[in-house]
XYZ file of C-alpha atoms in Angstrom:
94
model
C -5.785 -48.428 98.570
C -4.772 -50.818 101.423
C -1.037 -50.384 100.710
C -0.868 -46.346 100.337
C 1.089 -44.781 103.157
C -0.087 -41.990 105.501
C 1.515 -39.389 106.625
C 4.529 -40.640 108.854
C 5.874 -37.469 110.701
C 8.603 -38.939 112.047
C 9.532 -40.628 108.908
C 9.220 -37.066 107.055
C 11.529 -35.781 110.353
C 14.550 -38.403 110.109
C 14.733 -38.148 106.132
C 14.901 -34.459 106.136
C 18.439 -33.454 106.255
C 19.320 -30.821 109.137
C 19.083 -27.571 106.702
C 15.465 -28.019 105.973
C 14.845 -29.051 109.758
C 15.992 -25.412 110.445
C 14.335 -23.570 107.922
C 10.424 -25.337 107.764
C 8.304 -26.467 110.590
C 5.957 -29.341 109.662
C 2.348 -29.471 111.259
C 1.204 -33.138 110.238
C -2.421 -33.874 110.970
C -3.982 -37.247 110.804
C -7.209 -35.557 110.081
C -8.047 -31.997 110.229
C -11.093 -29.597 109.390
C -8.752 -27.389 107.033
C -4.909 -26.465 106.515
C -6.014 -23.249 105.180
C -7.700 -22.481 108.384
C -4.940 -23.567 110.121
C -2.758 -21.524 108.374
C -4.963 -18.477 109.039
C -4.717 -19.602 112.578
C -1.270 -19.272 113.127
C -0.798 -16.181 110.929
C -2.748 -14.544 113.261
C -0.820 -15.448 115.959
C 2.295 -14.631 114.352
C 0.146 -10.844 114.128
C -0.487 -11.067 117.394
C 3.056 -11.320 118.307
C 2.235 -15.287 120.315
C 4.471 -17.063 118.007
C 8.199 -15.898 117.357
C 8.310 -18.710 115.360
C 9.281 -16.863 111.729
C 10.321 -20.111 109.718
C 8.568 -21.475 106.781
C 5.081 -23.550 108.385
C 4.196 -26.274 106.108
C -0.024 -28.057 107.310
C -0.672 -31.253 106.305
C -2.884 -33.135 106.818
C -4.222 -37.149 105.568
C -7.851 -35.923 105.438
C -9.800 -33.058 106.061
C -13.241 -32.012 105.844
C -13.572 -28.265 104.973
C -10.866 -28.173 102.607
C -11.331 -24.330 100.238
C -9.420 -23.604 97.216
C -9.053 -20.741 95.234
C -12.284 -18.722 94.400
C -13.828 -20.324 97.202
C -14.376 -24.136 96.154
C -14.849 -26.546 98.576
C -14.258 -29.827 98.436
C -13.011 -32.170 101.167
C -10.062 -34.814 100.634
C -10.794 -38.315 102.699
C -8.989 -40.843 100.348
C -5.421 -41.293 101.063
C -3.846 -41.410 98.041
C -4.465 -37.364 98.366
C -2.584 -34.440 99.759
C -3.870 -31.344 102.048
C -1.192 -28.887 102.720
C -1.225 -25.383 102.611
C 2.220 -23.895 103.346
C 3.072 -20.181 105.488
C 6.281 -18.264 104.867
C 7.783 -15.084 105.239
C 8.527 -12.840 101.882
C 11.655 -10.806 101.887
C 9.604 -7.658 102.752
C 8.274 -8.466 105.772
């Protein structure tokens, strides 16, 4: 497990070529309770009109605690040869 990377945002940032700089905004979290609830977060303040922000959000995170899935499981991912990322973007209706 010794020799599995973590998440390297700036790594992530330099190999990402300038198209998908300007249409996604990585969130990278070392360790975080939830993306989902950070996801809720920032929809709400994208309601709320505090973020004008409207590109695609991607949260991830290396481990986090409070992790829900669909029909409300829980689990929580600490190992890091895991993902957490819950992604936030705008459909063509809105």
């Amino acid at each position: 497990m010794n020799n599995l990377n973590i998440f390297n945002e700036n790594k992530i940032r330099a190999n990402l070529d300038n198209f998908l700089n300007s249409k996604f905004e990585l969130k990278i979290y070392s360790s975080l309770d939830s993306t989902n609830s950070q996801a809720k977060e920032y929809i709400k303040k994208v309601e709320n009109n505090k973020i004008k922000n409207r590109k695609a959000v991607i949260f991830a995170a290396d481990k986090q605690q409070k992790g829900r899935g669909r029909r409300g499981h829980g689990w929580f991912s600490n190992d890091p040869a895991g993902i957490a990322v819950s992604f936030v973007f705008k459909t063509k209706g809105e």
